[in-house]
Tab-separated table of C-alpha atoms in Angstrom:
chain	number	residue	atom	x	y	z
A	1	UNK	CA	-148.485	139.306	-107.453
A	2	UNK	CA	-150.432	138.378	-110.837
A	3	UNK	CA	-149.538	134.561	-109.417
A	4	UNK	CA	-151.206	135.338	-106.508
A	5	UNK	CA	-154.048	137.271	-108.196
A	6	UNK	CA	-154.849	134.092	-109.973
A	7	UNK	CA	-154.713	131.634	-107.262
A	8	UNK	CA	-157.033	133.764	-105.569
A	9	UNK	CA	-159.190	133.615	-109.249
A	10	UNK	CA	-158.816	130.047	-109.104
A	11	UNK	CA	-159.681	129.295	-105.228
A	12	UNK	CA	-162.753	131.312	-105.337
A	13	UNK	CA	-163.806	129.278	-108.904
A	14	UNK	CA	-163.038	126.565	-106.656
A	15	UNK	CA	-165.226	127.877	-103.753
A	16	UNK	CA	-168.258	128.901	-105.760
A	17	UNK	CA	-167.795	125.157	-107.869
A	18	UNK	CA	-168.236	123.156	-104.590
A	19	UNK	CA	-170.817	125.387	-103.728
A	20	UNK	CA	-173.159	124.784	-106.204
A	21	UNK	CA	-172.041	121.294	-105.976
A	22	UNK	CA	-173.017	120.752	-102.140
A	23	UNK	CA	-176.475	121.018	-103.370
A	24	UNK	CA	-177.323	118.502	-105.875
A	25	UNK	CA	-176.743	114.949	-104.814
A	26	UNK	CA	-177.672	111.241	-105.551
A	27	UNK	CA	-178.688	108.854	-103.359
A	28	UNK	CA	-179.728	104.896	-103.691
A	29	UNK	CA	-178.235	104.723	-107.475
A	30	UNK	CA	-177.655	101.483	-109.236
A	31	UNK	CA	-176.971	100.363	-112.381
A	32	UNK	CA	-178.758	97.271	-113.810
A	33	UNK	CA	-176.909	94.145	-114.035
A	34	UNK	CA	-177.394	92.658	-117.242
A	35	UNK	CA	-177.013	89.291	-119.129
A	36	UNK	CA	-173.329	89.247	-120.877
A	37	UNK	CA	-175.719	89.075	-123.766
A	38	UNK	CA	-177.262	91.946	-123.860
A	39	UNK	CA	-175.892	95.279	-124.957
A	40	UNK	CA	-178.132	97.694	-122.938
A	41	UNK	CA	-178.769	98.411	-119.792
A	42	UNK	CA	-180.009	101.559	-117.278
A	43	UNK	CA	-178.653	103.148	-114.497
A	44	UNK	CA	-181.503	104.464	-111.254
A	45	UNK	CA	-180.786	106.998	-108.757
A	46	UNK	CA	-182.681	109.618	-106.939
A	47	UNK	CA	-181.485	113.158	-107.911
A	48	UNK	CA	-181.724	115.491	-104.625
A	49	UNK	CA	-181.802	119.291	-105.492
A	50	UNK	CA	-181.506	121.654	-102.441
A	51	UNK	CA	-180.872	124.729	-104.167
A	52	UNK	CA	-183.537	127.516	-103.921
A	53	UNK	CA	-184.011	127.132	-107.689
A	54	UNK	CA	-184.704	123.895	-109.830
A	55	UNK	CA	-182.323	122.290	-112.325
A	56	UNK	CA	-182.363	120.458	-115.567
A	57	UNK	CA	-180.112	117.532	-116.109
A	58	UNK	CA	-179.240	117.571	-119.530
A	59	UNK	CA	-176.930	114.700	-120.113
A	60	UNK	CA	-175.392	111.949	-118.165
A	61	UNK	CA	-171.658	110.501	-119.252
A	62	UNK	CA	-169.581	107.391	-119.071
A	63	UNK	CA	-167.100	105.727	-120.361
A	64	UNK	CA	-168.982	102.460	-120.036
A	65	UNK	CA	-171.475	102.190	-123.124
A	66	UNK	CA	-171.221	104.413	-125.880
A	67	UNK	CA	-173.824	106.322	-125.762
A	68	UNK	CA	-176.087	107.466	-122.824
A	69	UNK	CA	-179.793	108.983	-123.518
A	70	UNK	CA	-182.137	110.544	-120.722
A	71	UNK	CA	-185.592	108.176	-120.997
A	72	UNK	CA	-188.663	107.970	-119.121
A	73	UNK	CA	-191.630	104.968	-119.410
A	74	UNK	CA	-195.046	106.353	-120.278
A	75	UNK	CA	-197.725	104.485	-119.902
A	76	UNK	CA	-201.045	104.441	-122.392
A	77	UNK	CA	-203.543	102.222	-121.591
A	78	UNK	CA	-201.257	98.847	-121.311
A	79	UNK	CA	-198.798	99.593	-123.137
A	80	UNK	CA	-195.228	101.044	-121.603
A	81	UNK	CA	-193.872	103.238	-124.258
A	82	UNK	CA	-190.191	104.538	-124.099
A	83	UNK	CA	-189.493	108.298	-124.556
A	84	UNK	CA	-186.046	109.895	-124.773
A	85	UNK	CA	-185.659	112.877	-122.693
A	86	UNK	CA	-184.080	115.955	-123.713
A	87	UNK	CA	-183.632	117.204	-120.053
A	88	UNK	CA	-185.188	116.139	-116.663
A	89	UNK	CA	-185.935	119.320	-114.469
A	90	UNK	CA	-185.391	118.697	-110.481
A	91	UNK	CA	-187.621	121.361	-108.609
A	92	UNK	CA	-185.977	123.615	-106.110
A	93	UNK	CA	-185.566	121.619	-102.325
A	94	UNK	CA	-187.215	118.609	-104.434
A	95	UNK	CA	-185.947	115.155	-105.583
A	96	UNK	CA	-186.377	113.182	-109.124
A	97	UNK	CA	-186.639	109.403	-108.708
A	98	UNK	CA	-184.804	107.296	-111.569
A	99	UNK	CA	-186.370	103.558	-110.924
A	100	UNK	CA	-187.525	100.665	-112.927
A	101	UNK	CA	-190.286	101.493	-114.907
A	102	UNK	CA	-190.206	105.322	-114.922
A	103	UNK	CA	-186.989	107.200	-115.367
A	104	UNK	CA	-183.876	105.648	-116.591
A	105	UNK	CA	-180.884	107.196	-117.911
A	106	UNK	CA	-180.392	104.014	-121.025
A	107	UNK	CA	-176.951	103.057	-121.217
A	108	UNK	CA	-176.678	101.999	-125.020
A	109	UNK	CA	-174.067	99.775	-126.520
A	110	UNK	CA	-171.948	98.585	-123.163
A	111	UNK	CA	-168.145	98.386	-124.081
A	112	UNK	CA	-168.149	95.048	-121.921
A	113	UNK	CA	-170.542	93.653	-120.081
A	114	UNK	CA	-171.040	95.125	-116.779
A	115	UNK	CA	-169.877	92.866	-113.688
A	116	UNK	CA	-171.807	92.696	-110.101
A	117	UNK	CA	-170.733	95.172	-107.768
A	118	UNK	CA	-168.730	97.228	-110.276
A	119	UNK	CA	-168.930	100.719	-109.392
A	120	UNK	CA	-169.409	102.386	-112.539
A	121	UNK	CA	-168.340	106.141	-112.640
A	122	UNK	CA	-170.891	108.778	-114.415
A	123	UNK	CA	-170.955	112.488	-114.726
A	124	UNK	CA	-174.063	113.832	-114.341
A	125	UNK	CA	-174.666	117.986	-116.541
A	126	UNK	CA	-176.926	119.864	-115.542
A	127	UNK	CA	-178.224	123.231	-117.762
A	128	UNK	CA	-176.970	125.625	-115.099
A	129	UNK	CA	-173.524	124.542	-116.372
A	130	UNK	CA	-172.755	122.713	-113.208
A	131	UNK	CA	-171.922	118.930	-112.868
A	132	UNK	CA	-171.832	116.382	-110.801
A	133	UNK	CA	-169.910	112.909	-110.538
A	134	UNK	CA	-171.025	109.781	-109.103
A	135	UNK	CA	-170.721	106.028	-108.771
A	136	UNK	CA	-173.033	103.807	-108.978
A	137	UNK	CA	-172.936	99.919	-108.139
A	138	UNK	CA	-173.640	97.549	-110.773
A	139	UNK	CA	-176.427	94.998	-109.151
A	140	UNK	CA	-178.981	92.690	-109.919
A	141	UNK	CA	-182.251	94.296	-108.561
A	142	UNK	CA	-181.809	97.567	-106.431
A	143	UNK	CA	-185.438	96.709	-105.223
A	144	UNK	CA	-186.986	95.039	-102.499
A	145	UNK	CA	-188.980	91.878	-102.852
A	146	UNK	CA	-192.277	93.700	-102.210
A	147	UNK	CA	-191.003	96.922	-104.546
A	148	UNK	CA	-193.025	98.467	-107.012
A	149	UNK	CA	-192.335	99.697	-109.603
B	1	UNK	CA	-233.181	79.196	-92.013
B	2	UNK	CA	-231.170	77.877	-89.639
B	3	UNK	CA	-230.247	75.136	-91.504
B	4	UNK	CA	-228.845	76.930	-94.435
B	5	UNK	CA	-226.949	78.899	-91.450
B	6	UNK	CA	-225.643	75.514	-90.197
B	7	UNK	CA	-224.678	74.520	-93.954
B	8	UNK	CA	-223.016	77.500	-94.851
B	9	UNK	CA	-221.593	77.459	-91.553
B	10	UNK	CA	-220.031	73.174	-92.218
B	11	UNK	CA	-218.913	74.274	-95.826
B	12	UNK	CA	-215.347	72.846	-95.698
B	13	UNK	CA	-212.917	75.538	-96.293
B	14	UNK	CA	-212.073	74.972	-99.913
B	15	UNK	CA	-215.164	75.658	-100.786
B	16	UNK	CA	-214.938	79.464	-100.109
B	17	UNK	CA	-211.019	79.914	-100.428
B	18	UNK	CA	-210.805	81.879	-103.398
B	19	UNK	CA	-210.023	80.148	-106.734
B	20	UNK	CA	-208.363	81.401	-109.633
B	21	UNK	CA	-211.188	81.807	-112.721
B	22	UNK	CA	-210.258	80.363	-115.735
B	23	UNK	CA	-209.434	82.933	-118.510
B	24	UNK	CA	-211.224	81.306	-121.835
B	25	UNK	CA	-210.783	84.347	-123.460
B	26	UNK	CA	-206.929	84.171	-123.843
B	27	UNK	CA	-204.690	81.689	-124.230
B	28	UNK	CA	-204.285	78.381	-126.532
B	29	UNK	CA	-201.142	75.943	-127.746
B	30	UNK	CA	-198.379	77.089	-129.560
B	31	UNK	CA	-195.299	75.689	-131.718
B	32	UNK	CA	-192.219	78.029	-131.611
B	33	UNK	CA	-188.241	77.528	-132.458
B	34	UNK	CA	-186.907	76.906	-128.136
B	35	UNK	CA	-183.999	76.947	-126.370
B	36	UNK	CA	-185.062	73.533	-125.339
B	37	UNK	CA	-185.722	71.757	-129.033
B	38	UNK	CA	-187.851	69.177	-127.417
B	39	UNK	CA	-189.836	71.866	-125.442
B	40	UNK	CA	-191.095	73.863	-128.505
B	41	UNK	CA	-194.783	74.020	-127.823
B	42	UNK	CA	-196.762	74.943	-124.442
B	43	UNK	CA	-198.126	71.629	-124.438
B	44	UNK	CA	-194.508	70.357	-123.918
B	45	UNK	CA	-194.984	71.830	-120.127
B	46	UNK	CA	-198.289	69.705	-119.501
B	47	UNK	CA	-198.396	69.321	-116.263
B	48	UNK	CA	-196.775	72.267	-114.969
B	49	UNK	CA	-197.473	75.622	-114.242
B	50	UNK	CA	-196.292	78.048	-116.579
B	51	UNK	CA	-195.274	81.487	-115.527
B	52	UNK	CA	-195.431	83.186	-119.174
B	53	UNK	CA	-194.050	86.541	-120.223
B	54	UNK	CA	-193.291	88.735	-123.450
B	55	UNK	CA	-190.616	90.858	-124.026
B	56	UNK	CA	-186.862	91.504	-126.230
B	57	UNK	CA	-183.565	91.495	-125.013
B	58	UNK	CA	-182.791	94.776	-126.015
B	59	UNK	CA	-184.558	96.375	-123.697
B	60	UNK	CA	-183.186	97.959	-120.766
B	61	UNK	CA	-186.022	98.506	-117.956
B	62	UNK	CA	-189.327	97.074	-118.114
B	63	UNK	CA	-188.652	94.077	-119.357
B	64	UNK	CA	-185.410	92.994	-117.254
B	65	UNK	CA	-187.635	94.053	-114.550
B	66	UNK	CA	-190.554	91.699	-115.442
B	67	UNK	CA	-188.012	88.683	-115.449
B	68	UNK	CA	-186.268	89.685	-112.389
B	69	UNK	CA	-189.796	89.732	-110.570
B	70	UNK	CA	-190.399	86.443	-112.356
B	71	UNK	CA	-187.232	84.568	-110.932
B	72	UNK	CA	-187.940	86.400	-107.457
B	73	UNK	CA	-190.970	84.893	-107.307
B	74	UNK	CA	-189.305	81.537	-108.202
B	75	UNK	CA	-187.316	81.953	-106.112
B	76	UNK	CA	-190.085	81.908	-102.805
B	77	UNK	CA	-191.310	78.721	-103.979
B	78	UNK	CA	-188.667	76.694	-102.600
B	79	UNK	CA	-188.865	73.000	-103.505
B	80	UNK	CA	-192.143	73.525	-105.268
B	81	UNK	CA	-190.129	75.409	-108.171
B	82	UNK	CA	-189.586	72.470	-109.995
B	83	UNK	CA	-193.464	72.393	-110.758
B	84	UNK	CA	-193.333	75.465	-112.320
B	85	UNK	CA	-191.919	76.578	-116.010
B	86	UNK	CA	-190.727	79.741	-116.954
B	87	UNK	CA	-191.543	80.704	-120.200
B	88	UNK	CA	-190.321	83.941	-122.170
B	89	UNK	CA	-191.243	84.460	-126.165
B	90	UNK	CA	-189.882	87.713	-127.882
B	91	UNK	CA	-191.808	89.698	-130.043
B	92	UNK	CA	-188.812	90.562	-131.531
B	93	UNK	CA	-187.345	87.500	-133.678
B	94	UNK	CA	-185.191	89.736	-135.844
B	95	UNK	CA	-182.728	89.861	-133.207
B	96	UNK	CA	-184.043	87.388	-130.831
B	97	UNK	CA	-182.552	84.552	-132.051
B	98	UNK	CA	-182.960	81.340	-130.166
B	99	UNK	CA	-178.634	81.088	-129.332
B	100	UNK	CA	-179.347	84.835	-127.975
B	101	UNK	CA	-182.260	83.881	-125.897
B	102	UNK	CA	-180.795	80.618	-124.461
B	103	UNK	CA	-177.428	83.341	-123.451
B	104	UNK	CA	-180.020	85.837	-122.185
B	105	UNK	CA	-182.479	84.146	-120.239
B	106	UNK	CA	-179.753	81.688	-118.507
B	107	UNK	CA	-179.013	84.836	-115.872
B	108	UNK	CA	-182.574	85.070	-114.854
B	109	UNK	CA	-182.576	81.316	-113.958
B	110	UNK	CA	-181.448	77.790	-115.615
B	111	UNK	CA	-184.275	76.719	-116.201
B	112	UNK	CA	-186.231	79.470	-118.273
B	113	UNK	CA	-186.947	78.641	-121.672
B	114	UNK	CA	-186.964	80.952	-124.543
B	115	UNK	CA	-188.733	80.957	-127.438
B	116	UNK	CA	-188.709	82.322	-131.112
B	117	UNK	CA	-189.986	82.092	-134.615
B	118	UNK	CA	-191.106	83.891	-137.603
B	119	UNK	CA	-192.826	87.134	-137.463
B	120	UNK	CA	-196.180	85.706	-138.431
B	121	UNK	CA	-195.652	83.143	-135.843
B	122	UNK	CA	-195.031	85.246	-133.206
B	123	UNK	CA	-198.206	88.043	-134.494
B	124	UNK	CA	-200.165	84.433	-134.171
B	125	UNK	CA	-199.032	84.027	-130.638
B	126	UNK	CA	-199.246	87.375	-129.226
B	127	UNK	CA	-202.711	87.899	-130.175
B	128	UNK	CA	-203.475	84.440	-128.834
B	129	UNK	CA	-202.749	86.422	-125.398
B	130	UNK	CA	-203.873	89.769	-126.058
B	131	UNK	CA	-199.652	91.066	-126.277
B	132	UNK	CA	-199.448	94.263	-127.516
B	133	UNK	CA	-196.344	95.103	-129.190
B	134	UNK	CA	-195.470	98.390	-131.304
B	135	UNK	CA	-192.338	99.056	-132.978
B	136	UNK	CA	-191.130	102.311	-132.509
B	137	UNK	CA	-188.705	103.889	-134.519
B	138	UNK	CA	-186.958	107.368	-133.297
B	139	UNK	CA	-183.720	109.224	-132.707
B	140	UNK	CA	-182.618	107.488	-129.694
B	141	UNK	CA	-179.378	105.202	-130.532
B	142	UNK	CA	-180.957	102.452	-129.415
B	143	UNK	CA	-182.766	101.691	-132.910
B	144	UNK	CA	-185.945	99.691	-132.824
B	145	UNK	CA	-187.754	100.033	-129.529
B	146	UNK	CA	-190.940	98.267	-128.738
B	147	UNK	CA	-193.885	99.900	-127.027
B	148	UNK	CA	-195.626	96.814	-125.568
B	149	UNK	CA	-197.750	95.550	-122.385
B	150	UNK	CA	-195.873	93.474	-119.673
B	151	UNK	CA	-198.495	91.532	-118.026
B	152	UNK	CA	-196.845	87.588	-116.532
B	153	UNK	CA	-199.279	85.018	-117.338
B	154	UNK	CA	-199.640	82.549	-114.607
B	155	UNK	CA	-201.349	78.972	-117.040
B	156	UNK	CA	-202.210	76.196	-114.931
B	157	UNK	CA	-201.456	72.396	-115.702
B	158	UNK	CA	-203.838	72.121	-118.453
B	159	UNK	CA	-201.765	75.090	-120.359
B	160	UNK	CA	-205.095	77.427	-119.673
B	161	UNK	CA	-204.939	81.090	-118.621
B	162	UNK	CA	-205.206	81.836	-114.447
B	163	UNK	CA	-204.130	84.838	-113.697
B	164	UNK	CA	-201.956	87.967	-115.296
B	165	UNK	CA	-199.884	89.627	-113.139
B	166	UNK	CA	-198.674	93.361	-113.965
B	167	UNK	CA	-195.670	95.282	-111.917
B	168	UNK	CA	-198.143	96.549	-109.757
B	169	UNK	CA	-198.850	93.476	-108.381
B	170	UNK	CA	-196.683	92.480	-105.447
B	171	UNK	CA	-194.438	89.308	-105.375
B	172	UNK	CA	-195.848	87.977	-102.576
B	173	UNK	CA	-199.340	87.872	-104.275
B	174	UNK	CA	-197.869	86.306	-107.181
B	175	UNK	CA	-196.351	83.561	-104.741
B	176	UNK	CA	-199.886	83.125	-103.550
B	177	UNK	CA	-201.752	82.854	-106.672
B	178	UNK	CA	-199.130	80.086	-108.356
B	179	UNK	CA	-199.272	78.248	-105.263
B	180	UNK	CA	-202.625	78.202	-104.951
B	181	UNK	CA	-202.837	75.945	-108.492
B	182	UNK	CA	-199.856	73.313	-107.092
């Protein structure tokens, strides 16, 4: 009976996880092909929030680079300055764009350098507690020619 | 009155297709440590058009970005590409060093050239061009960031200054503009 009692426990953890997963998701992510050379790179996606209240992502994980910071590009006059992020807040039914030039979770020191079309695995915690794993495609340019930035 | 009509109307087209202005506030020769030892100075490249950017390897966004756009718009030249130079200097020598460069800059295309050189060297050259560059120091494991302007200069034959281009600017229009100088 206690068995059962905590199956029970643990399907309705289950339930109430996928729940609150269903409604954050990622779309059109990529992670920024790099030369061999170079020990950074950045990883772009668009963070969808349909919950009826907005999150923060806090962190973003992966066994790829050994460290990975939340960073944004400001922009004074013309210069592009880098700021770390502590948190980047998704408002309720609202999406966050990650792209070249404006937010970027930085992938610092890469183990190895990243090959094309590697699908690089990341968890993605959020304030609330909750998380959410993805994969992302390692490519050259996840632009268009006629992109902006 | 009619005849200036009938002049302005027989102007041959050139005449009114817009030309690039020449830039005499920026610009100027250079000597830096290359990739290419016998292409160490911008008047190496006489002759060609120079597509001319600033950046450091270490960053991750903008300026990957910058060079990707540069080699895209390479890349629409088609056989015309060989009249035109890509040219990348760091304002970062401390790490930049020219074996790193010629490593780096071989994935944007083979035949970008990188340059280098002391820190006064490179202060000389930036300001040459109106590059801003700040290092900036915080708690992000990265280290040493740069805060710094991205602009792609676009120097005709004669090594002057034609055009910058910033990431707002599409690649098509860059196409344009170099092509209108070849």
């Amino acid at each position: 009976m206690k068995r059962l009692l905590l199956l029970a426990l643990l399907l309705s953890g289950c339930a109430s996880w996928t729940q609150t997963q269903s409604r954050l998701s990622v779309e059109d992510g990529w992670v920024r092909l790099m030369p061999p050379v170079a020990p950074n790179s950045a990883a772009y996606f668009t963070l969808n929030n349909q919950g009826k209240t907005a999150v923060d992502l806090i962190a973003v994980e992966s066994d790829v680079a050994g460290v990975l910071e939340l960073h944004t590009i400001v922009e004074e006059g013309e210069l592009r300055r880098m700021q770390q992020l502590q948190k980047v807040t998704v408002p309720a039914q609202g999406i966050v764009q990650f792209k070249p030039g404006s937010y970027h979770v930085m992938l610092i020191g890469l183990k190895k350098p990243l090959q094309e079309n590697q699908i690089v695995p990341f968890t993605l915690r959020f304030a609330s507690g909750e998380s959410l794993a993805v994969s992302l495609p390692v490519k050259q340019d996840g632009e268009g020619k006629h992109a902006h930035h | 009155m009619r005849l200036l009509l009938l002049i302005l109307l027989c102007l041959p087209a050139w005449a009114v297709a817009k030309e690039l202005p020449i830039n005499t506030r920026l610009g100027g020769d250079f000597e830096l440590a290359s990739t290419v030892p016998e292409q160490n100075r911008l008047s190496a490249f006489k002759g060609k058009v120079v597509l001319l950017n600033f950046g450091f390897t270490m960053c991750p966004d903008v300026c990957p970005m910058v060079l990707t756009r540069m080699s895209k718009a390479l890349g629409e030249l088609g056989k015309d590409r060989a009249k035109v130079q890509p040219l990348f200097i760091t304002f970062d020598p401390e790490r930049d060093t020219v074996q790193r460069l010629t490593e780096y800059l071989r994935y944007f295309g083979e035949d970008f050239v990188g340059m280098t050189g002391t820190p006064e060297q490179i202060a000389q050259v930036t300001k040459q061009y109106g590059v801003v560059y700040l290092p900036q120091k915080s708690d992000s494991a990265a280290g040493t960031m740069f805060a710094h302007s991205d602009y792609i200069y676009l120097l005709d034959q004669q090594g002057r200054v034609r055009a910058l281009f910033s990431t707002r600017d599409s690649i098509d229009d860059m196409v344009d503009a170099i092509e209108s100088l070849l």
